[in-house]
Each structure stands twice: as C-alpha cells, then as structure tokens.
mmCIF file of C-alpha atoms in Angstrom:
data_model
loop_
_atom_site.group_PDB
_atom_site.id
_atom_site.type_symbol
_atom_site.label_atom_id
_atom_site.label_comp_id
_atom_site.label_asym_id
_atom_site.label_seq_id
_atom_site.Cartn_x
_atom_site.Cartn_y
_atom_site.Cartn_z
ATOM 1 C CA MET A 213 9.494 34.550 28.337
ATOM 2 C CA LYS A 214 12.108 34.607 25.545
ATOM 3 C CA LYS A 215 12.084 30.815 25.370
ATOM 4 C CA SER A 216 8.243 30.734 25.102
ATOM 5 C CA PHE A 217 8.368 33.307 22.319
ATOM 6 C CA SER A 218 10.929 31.160 20.541
ATOM 7 C CA PHE A 219 8.688 28.083 20.764
ATOM 8 C CA ILE A 220 5.793 30.152 19.391
ATOM 9 C CA LEU A 221 7.960 31.253 16.406
ATOM 10 C CA ILE A 222 9.104 27.658 15.831
ATOM 11 C CA GLY A 223 5.463 26.493 15.989
ATOM 12 C CA ILE A 224 4.382 29.175 13.481
ATOM 13 C CA TYR A 225 7.270 28.194 11.125
ATOM 14 C CA CYS A 226 6.411 24.457 11.270
ATOM 15 C CA LEU A 227 2.706 25.244 10.662
ATOM 16 C CA PHE A 228 3.663 27.405 7.704
ATOM 17 C CA SER A 229 6.046 24.684 6.404
ATOM 18 C CA ALA A 230 3.349 22.013 6.660
ATOM 19 C CA GLN A 231 1.052 24.010 4.428
ATOM 20 C CA ILE A 232 3.599 23.900 1.577
ATOM 21 C CA VAL A 233 3.475 21.031 -0.842
ATOM 22 C CA ASN A 234 6.672 18.905 -0.882
ATOM 23 C CA ILE A 235 8.069 19.271 -4.408
ATOM 24 C CA PRO A 236 11.625 17.941 -4.557
ATOM 25 C CA ASP A 237 12.056 18.343 -8.380
ATOM 26 C CA ALA A 238 13.070 21.940 -9.124
ATOM 27 C CA ASN A 239 11.867 21.721 -12.707
ATOM 28 C CA PHE A 240 8.423 20.522 -11.559
ATOM 29 C CA LYS A 241 8.166 23.383 -9.042
ATOM 30 C CA ALA A 242 9.254 25.933 -11.704
ATOM 31 C CA ALA A 243 6.637 24.637 -14.086
ATOM 32 C CA LEU A 244 3.951 24.949 -11.472
ATOM 33 C CA LEU A 245 5.042 28.497 -10.506
ATOM 34 C CA LYS A 246 4.725 29.666 -14.176
ATOM 35 C CA HIS A 247 1.582 27.712 -14.966
ATOM 36 C CA GLU A 248 -1.341 29.380 -16.581
ATOM 37 C CA PRO A 249 -3.997 29.454 -15.238
ATOM 38 C CA ARG A 250 -2.035 30.499 -12.242
ATOM 39 C CA ILE A 251 -1.549 28.106 -9.275
ATOM 40 C CA ASP A 252 0.558 30.322 -6.978
ATOM 41 C CA SER A 253 -2.338 32.604 -6.282
ATOM 42 C CA ASN A 254 -0.563 34.534 -3.451
ATOM 43 C CA TYR A 255 2.627 35.135 -5.478
ATOM 44 C CA ASP A 256 4.902 33.837 -2.682
ATOM 45 C CA GLY A 257 7.011 31.557 -4.860
ATOM 46 C CA GLN A 258 5.625 28.487 -3.142
ATOM 47 C CA ILE A 259 2.747 26.003 -3.816
ATOM 48 C CA GLN A 260 0.558 25.977 -0.767
ATOM 49 C CA VAL A 261 -1.494 22.762 -0.041
ATOM 50 C CA SER A 262 -4.628 24.972 -0.372
ATOM 51 C CA GLU A 263 -3.459 26.261 -3.725
ATOM 52 C CA ALA A 264 -2.950 22.779 -5.015
ATOM 53 C CA THR A 265 -6.156 21.229 -3.637
ATOM 54 C CA ASN A 266 -8.252 24.155 -5.021
ATOM 55 C CA PHE A 267 -6.830 23.879 -8.490
ATOM 56 C CA SER A 268 -9.187 22.228 -10.804
ATOM 57 C CA ASN A 269 -7.999 23.373 -14.244
ATOM 58 C CA PRO A 270 -6.023 21.168 -16.704
ATOM 59 C CA LEU A 271 -2.465 20.745 -15.550
ATOM 60 C CA TYR A 272 0.035 21.002 -18.459
ATOM 61 C CA LEU A 273 3.687 20.000 -17.844
ATOM 62 C CA THR A 274 4.885 19.135 -21.293
ATOM 63 C CA GLY A 275 8.651 19.070 -21.972
ATOM 64 C CA GLU A 276 9.710 20.629 -18.574
ATOM 65 C CA ASN A 277 12.664 18.274 -17.965
ATOM 66 C CA ILE A 278 10.889 16.756 -14.922
ATOM 67 C CA THR A 279 12.252 13.580 -13.441
ATOM 68 C CA ASP A 280 10.048 13.401 -10.312
ATOM 69 C CA LEU A 281 6.358 14.360 -9.874
ATOM 70 C CA THR A 282 6.302 14.025 -6.190
ATOM 71 C CA GLY A 283 3.672 16.510 -5.033
ATOM 72 C CA ILE A 284 1.231 15.783 -7.767
ATOM 73 C CA GLY A 285 -0.948 14.020 -5.227
ATOM 74 C CA ALA A 286 -1.947 17.354 -3.702
ATOM 75 C CA PHE A 287 -3.798 18.315 -6.935
ATOM 76 C CA VAL A 288 -6.817 16.252 -6.039
ATOM 77 C CA LYS A 289 -9.276 18.056 -8.150
ATOM 78 C CA ILE A 290 -7.495 17.961 -11.566
ATOM 79 C CA SER A 291 -9.268 15.978 -14.210
ATOM 80 C CA ILE A 292 -6.665 16.509 -17.003
ATOM 81 C CA LEU A 293 -2.881 15.847 -16.526
ATOM 82 C CA THR A 294 -0.468 16.277 -19.350
ATOM 83 C CA CYS A 295 3.169 15.397 -18.332
ATOM 84 C CA ASP A 296 4.493 14.116 -21.641
ATOM 85 C CA TYR A 297 8.048 14.643 -22.956
ATOM 86 C CA ASN A 298 9.816 14.465 -19.576
ATOM 87 C CA GLN A 299 12.074 11.938 -17.946
ATOM 88 C CA LEU A 300 9.727 10.326 -15.499
ATOM 89 C CA GLN A 301 10.570 6.826 -14.335
ATOM 90 C CA THR A 302 7.669 6.636 -11.844
ATOM 91 C CA LEU A 303 4.293 8.181 -11.603
ATOM 92 C CA ASP A 304 2.177 8.026 -8.431
ATOM 93 C CA LEU A 305 -1.472 9.066 -9.168
ATOM 94 C CA THR A 306 -3.172 7.207 -6.270
ATOM 95 C CA ASN A 307 -4.603 10.554 -4.889
ATOM 96 C CA ASN A 308 -5.605 11.915 -8.246
ATOM 97 C CA ILE A 309 -8.964 10.074 -8.461
ATOM 98 C CA ALA A 310 -10.739 12.938 -10.391
ATOM 99 C CA LEU A 311 -8.468 12.252 -13.403
ATOM 100 C CA THR A 312 -10.435 11.714 -16.699
ATOM 101 C CA THR A 313 -7.517 12.279 -19.083
ATOM 102 C CA LEU A 314 -3.931 11.368 -18.703
ATOM 103 C CA ASN A 315 -1.169 12.134 -21.175
ATOM 104 C CA CYS A 316 2.203 10.715 -20.034
ATOM 105 C CA ASN A 317 3.740 10.023 -23.307
ATOM 106 C CA GLN A 318 7.492 10.033 -24.041
ATOM 107 C CA ASN A 319 8.850 9.325 -20.593
ATOM 108 C CA GLU A 320 10.794 6.461 -19.116
ATOM 109 C CA LEU A 321 7.942 4.766 -17.185
ATOM 110 C CA THR A 322 8.371 1.083 -16.379
ATOM 111 C CA ASN A 323 5.235 0.844 -14.304
ATOM 112 C CA LEU A 324 1.934 2.685 -14.342
ATOM 113 C CA ASP A 325 -0.638 2.033 -11.508
ATOM 114 C CA LEU A 326 -4.048 3.296 -12.525
ATOM 115 C CA THR A 327 -6.127 1.180 -10.204
ATOM 116 C CA TYR A 328 -7.296 4.269 -8.209
ATOM 117 C CA ASN A 329 -8.131 6.258 -11.240
ATOM 118 C CA ILE A 330 -11.589 4.829 -11.873
ATOM 119 C CA ASN A 331 -12.858 7.902 -13.687
ATOM 120 C CA LEU A 332 -10.209 7.800 -16.357
ATOM 121 C CA LYS A 333 -11.631 8.055 -19.892
ATOM 122 C CA GLU A 334 -8.562 8.794 -22.011
ATOM 123 C CA LEU A 335 -5.106 7.413 -21.571
ATOM 124 C CA ARG A 336 -1.997 8.219 -23.642
ATOM 125 C CA CYS A 337 1.054 6.508 -22.487
ATOM 126 C CA TRP A 338 2.984 5.766 -25.738
ATOM 127 C CA ASN A 339 6.730 5.559 -25.959
ATOM 128 C CA ASN A 340 7.607 4.464 -22.460
ATOM 129 C CA LYS A 341 9.063 1.257 -21.081
ATOM 130 C CA LEU A 342 5.928 -0.427 -19.752
ATOM 131 C CA THR A 343 6.060 -4.237 -19.592
ATOM 132 C CA SER A 344 2.441 -4.554 -18.165
ATOM 133 C CA LEU A 345 -0.684 -2.428 -17.854
ATOM 134 C CA ASP A 346 -3.551 -3.236 -15.585
ATOM 135 C CA LEU A 347 -6.744 -1.528 -16.789
ATOM 136 C CA SER A 348 -9.234 -3.715 -14.975
ATOM 137 C CA LYS A 349 -10.496 -0.849 -12.750
ATOM 138 C CA ASN A 350 -10.678 1.713 -15.593
ATOM 139 C CA THR A 351 -14.196 0.799 -16.696
ATOM 140 C CA ALA A 352 -14.935 4.272 -17.939
ATOM 141 C CA LEU A 353 -12.027 4.215 -20.540
ATOM 142 C CA THR A 354 -12.991 5.164 -24.081
ATOM 143 C CA PHE A 355 -9.564 5.868 -25.623
ATOM 144 C CA ILE A 356 -6.159 4.314 -25.112
ATOM 145 C CA ASP A 357 -2.832 4.761 -26.994
ATOM 146 C CA CYS A 358 -0.065 2.660 -25.386
ATOM 147 C CA THR A 359 2.110 2.456 -28.597
ATOM 148 C CA GLU A 360 5.779 1.740 -28.431
ATOM 149 C CA ASN A 361 6.160 0.086 -25.040
ATOM 150 C CA GLN A 362 7.143 -3.438 -24.085
ATOM 151 C CA LEU A 363 3.809 -4.942 -23.365
ATOM 152 C CA THR A 364 3.260 -8.692 -23.915
ATOM 153 C CA ASN A 365 -0.343 -8.861 -22.953
ATOM 154 C CA LEU A 366 -3.453 -6.641 -22.812
ATOM 155 C CA ASP A 367 -6.791 -7.500 -21.299
ATOM 156 C CA PHE A 368 -9.707 -5.148 -22.161
ATOM 157 C CA LYS A 369 -12.584 -7.284 -20.818
ATOM 158 C CA THR A 370 -13.705 -4.775 -18.225
ATOM 159 C CA ASN A 371 -13.354 -1.755 -20.497
ATOM 160 C CA ILE A 372 -16.612 -2.161 -22.228
ATOM 161 C CA ASN A 373 -16.777 1.619 -23.195
ATOM 162 C CA LEU A 374 -13.574 1.501 -25.306
ATOM 163 C CA LYS A 375 -14.044 3.003 -28.764
ATOM 164 C CA ASN A 376 -10.409 3.549 -29.787
ATOM 165 C CA ILE A 377 -7.354 1.257 -29.117
ATOM 166 C CA ASN A 378 -3.876 1.796 -30.336
ATOM 167 C CA CYS A 379 -1.370 -0.809 -29.044
ATOM 168 C CA SER A 380 1.009 -0.989 -31.898
ATOM 169 C CA LYS A 381 4.750 -1.481 -31.631
ATOM 170 C CA ASN A 382 4.750 -3.680 -28.537
ATOM 171 C CA GLN A 383 5.488 -7.299 -27.977
ATOM 172 C CA LEU A 384 1.985 -8.491 -27.681
ATOM 173 C CA VAL A 385 1.310 -12.143 -28.149
ATOM 174 C CA ASP A 386 -2.318 -11.873 -27.034
ATOM 175 C CA ILE A 387 -5.060 -9.290 -26.950
ATOM 176 C CA ASP A 388 -8.551 -9.833 -25.842
ATOM 177 C CA VAL A 389 -11.198 -7.364 -27.287
ATOM 178 C CA SER A 390 -14.184 -9.743 -27.175
ATOM 179 C CA LYS A 391 -16.111 -7.609 -24.698
ATOM 180 C CA ASN A 392 -15.442 -4.366 -26.346
ATOM 181 C CA LEU A 393 -18.650 -4.139 -28.410
ATOM 182 C CA ALA A 394 -18.449 -0.384 -28.845
ATOM 183 C CA LEU A 395 -14.904 -0.630 -30.379
ATOM 184 C CA ASN A 396 -14.588 1.487 -33.526
ATOM 185 C CA PHE A 397 -10.843 1.823 -34.225
ATOM 186 C CA LEU A 398 -8.248 -0.903 -33.461
ATOM 187 C CA VAL A 399 -4.481 -0.595 -34.205
ATOM 188 C CA CYS A 400 -2.464 -3.569 -33.065
ATOM 189 C CA SER A 401 0.238 -3.573 -35.785
ATOM 190 C CA GLU A 402 3.828 -4.449 -35.253
ATOM 191 C CA ASN A 403 3.423 -7.051 -32.526
ATOM 192 C CA GLN A 404 3.724 -10.839 -32.292
ATOM 193 C CA LEU A 405 -0.011 -11.729 -32.494
ATOM 194 C CA THR A 406 -0.740 -15.210 -33.968
ATOM 195 C CA ASN A 407 -4.501 -14.824 -33.417
ATOM 196 C CA LEU A 408 -6.966 -11.993 -33.394
ATOM 197 C CA ASP A 409 -10.706 -12.559 -32.675
ATOM 198 C CA ILE A 410 -12.841 -9.609 -33.688
ATOM 199 C CA SER A 411 -16.093 -11.510 -34.240
ATOM 200 C CA THR A 412 -17.942 -9.564 -31.606
ATOM 201 C CA ASN A 413 -16.612 -6.170 -32.643
ATOM 202 C CA THR A 414 -19.351 -5.504 -35.120
ATOM 203 C CA ASN A 415 -18.984 -1.685 -34.798
ATOM 204 C CA LEU A 416 -15.393 -1.798 -35.910
ATOM 205 C CA SER A 417 -14.692 0.603 -38.879
ATOM 206 C CA ALA A 418 -10.894 0.572 -38.980
ATOM 207 C CA LEU A 419 -8.509 -2.252 -38.272
ATOM 208 C CA TYR A 420 -4.668 -2.128 -38.634
ATOM 209 C CA CYS A 421 -3.075 -5.489 -37.719
ATOM 210 C CA ASN A 422 -0.169 -5.427 -40.136
ATOM 211 C CA GLN A 423 3.205 -6.845 -39.201
ATOM 212 C CA ASN A 424 2.194 -9.575 -36.900
ATOM 213 C CA GLN A 425 2.247 -13.442 -37.190
ATOM 214 C CA LEU A 426 -1.429 -13.931 -38.063
ATOM 215 C CA VAL A 427 -2.102 -16.990 -40.135
ATOM 216 C CA ASN A 428 -5.900 -16.433 -40.156
ATOM 217 C CA LEU A 429 -8.169 -13.454 -39.967
ATOM 218 C CA ASP A 430 -11.889 -13.615 -40.041
ATOM 219 C CA VAL A 431 -13.686 -10.299 -40.722
ATOM 220 C CA SER A 432 -17.034 -11.800 -41.911
ATOM 221 C CA LYS A 433 -18.907 -10.299 -38.939
ATOM 222 C CA ASN A 434 -17.352 -6.831 -39.346
ATOM 223 C CA THR A 435 -19.804 -5.446 -41.883
ATOM 224 C CA LEU A 436 -19.046 -1.865 -41.007
ATOM 225 C CA LEU A 437 -15.318 -2.184 -41.656
ATOM 226 C CA LYS A 438 -14.060 0.565 -44.018
ATOM 227 C CA HIS A 439 -10.256 0.380 -43.485
ATOM 228 C CA LEU A 440 -8.239 -2.781 -43.198
ATOM 229 C CA ASN A 441 -4.501 -3.269 -43.269
ATOM 230 C CA CYS A 442 -3.281 -6.859 -42.542
ATOM 231 C CA SER A 443 -0.075 -6.728 -44.618
ATOM 232 C CA ALA A 444 3.225 -8.228 -43.736
#
C-alpha cells in the first residue's frame, strides 16, 4: 500500500513537472516572472505550459543579460517579441509562427532561421554577427533593419510588400530589389556594392547608397525620389 502511494506521488510530481516550461537560463526565467502584463498568473514562481501558451501580449525582454531563450517556443500566441540587448548566440523561433514583429538587435547571433515565421511583418536584427539571412518565406515582410552584420548577399525577390529596407554596414556585394515595387525607403550604405538597379522602384522616396563601390547609378525612373545620398 505504501509502495502504491509512493508511485502515485511520483506520478503526480512528474505530471506537475511536465506542465512547467523548461527554461535553463535564470535571467530569462526572472524576466518572465517579473513581466508585465503578468505571465505567472498563479504566482507560484514557475512558468506553466498553460500560462505560456495562453499569453498573447507583446513579450519584452530588452537588456536582461539573457544568453539562452530555450522555452520561448512555448509562447505560441505572441505576435511581438523584443529580445534586444542581450547575449544571444542562437534563437529558435520555429514554434512562434504567430510572430509579426521581431526585435533581436544587439546580440551575438550568427544564424537566424525565420522560415517558419511566415506572418512576420517587421524585422530588426541589427548589430549581430549574421553572415546570411534567408527571407524567402517571409512574404508579408514590410520593414527590415539588418544593419551592422556580416551579410554578403540579400535577396528580396519574394518580399514584394517591403516598404523599408536598411541593410547598411554589411559586406554586401549584391542586393536584388527588382521585385520590391512598393519600396519607399532604401539604405544600403557602407557596403561593397558595385551595381544597384532601382529602375523598377518607382515609389522610392529616399535612397542612401553612400560609401560603396558604385561606378554608375541611374535614377531616371525614380521620379518620386526626394532624398539621395550617393557620396564616397
């Protein structure tokens, strides 16, 4: 009888433990526990799976000294995630398919897989260590700022809704914006571009392409252009 009772207690403990989100990073857990709007709704000092899956407000984790966001996948309903000014080297958002806005600036990311985040509209990932960025699945994207990375190539052909691109201070040798007919603002300064074709971007009102290696720039089709910097 005592043995059976012990097994029951163990079973209850395992069930209880399984309902808690695995969050190895103590700073991440602390940030979640103090978050407003409140996530820890039962005030038990833990983040239950149900608490995470039911949370649909913006999640703000700016400057919390977080190195590991393991557990973020449980927050399946969040549409806005701000985790800038941390020390993240990896970021797994494969379960966060409801995301429309991601701010992961000022981290140490070398890779960012956004192929599952098809609802993403705004992306800010500046000042990381990204060498490549696949945006082919992010067809809803309207805004991107990937300044200060180590990108050598960017392909925006599938991102036909893009209106604002800032990709300055990378190592870009090529950038294709030929399909971005809605593009209004383009900053691609401080790269290694030798060619820039903006003939189809007739809605462009601001272009900053200074400090590249351009030998030719044709803006004859860009009749709405108000701001142009092609110095250096």
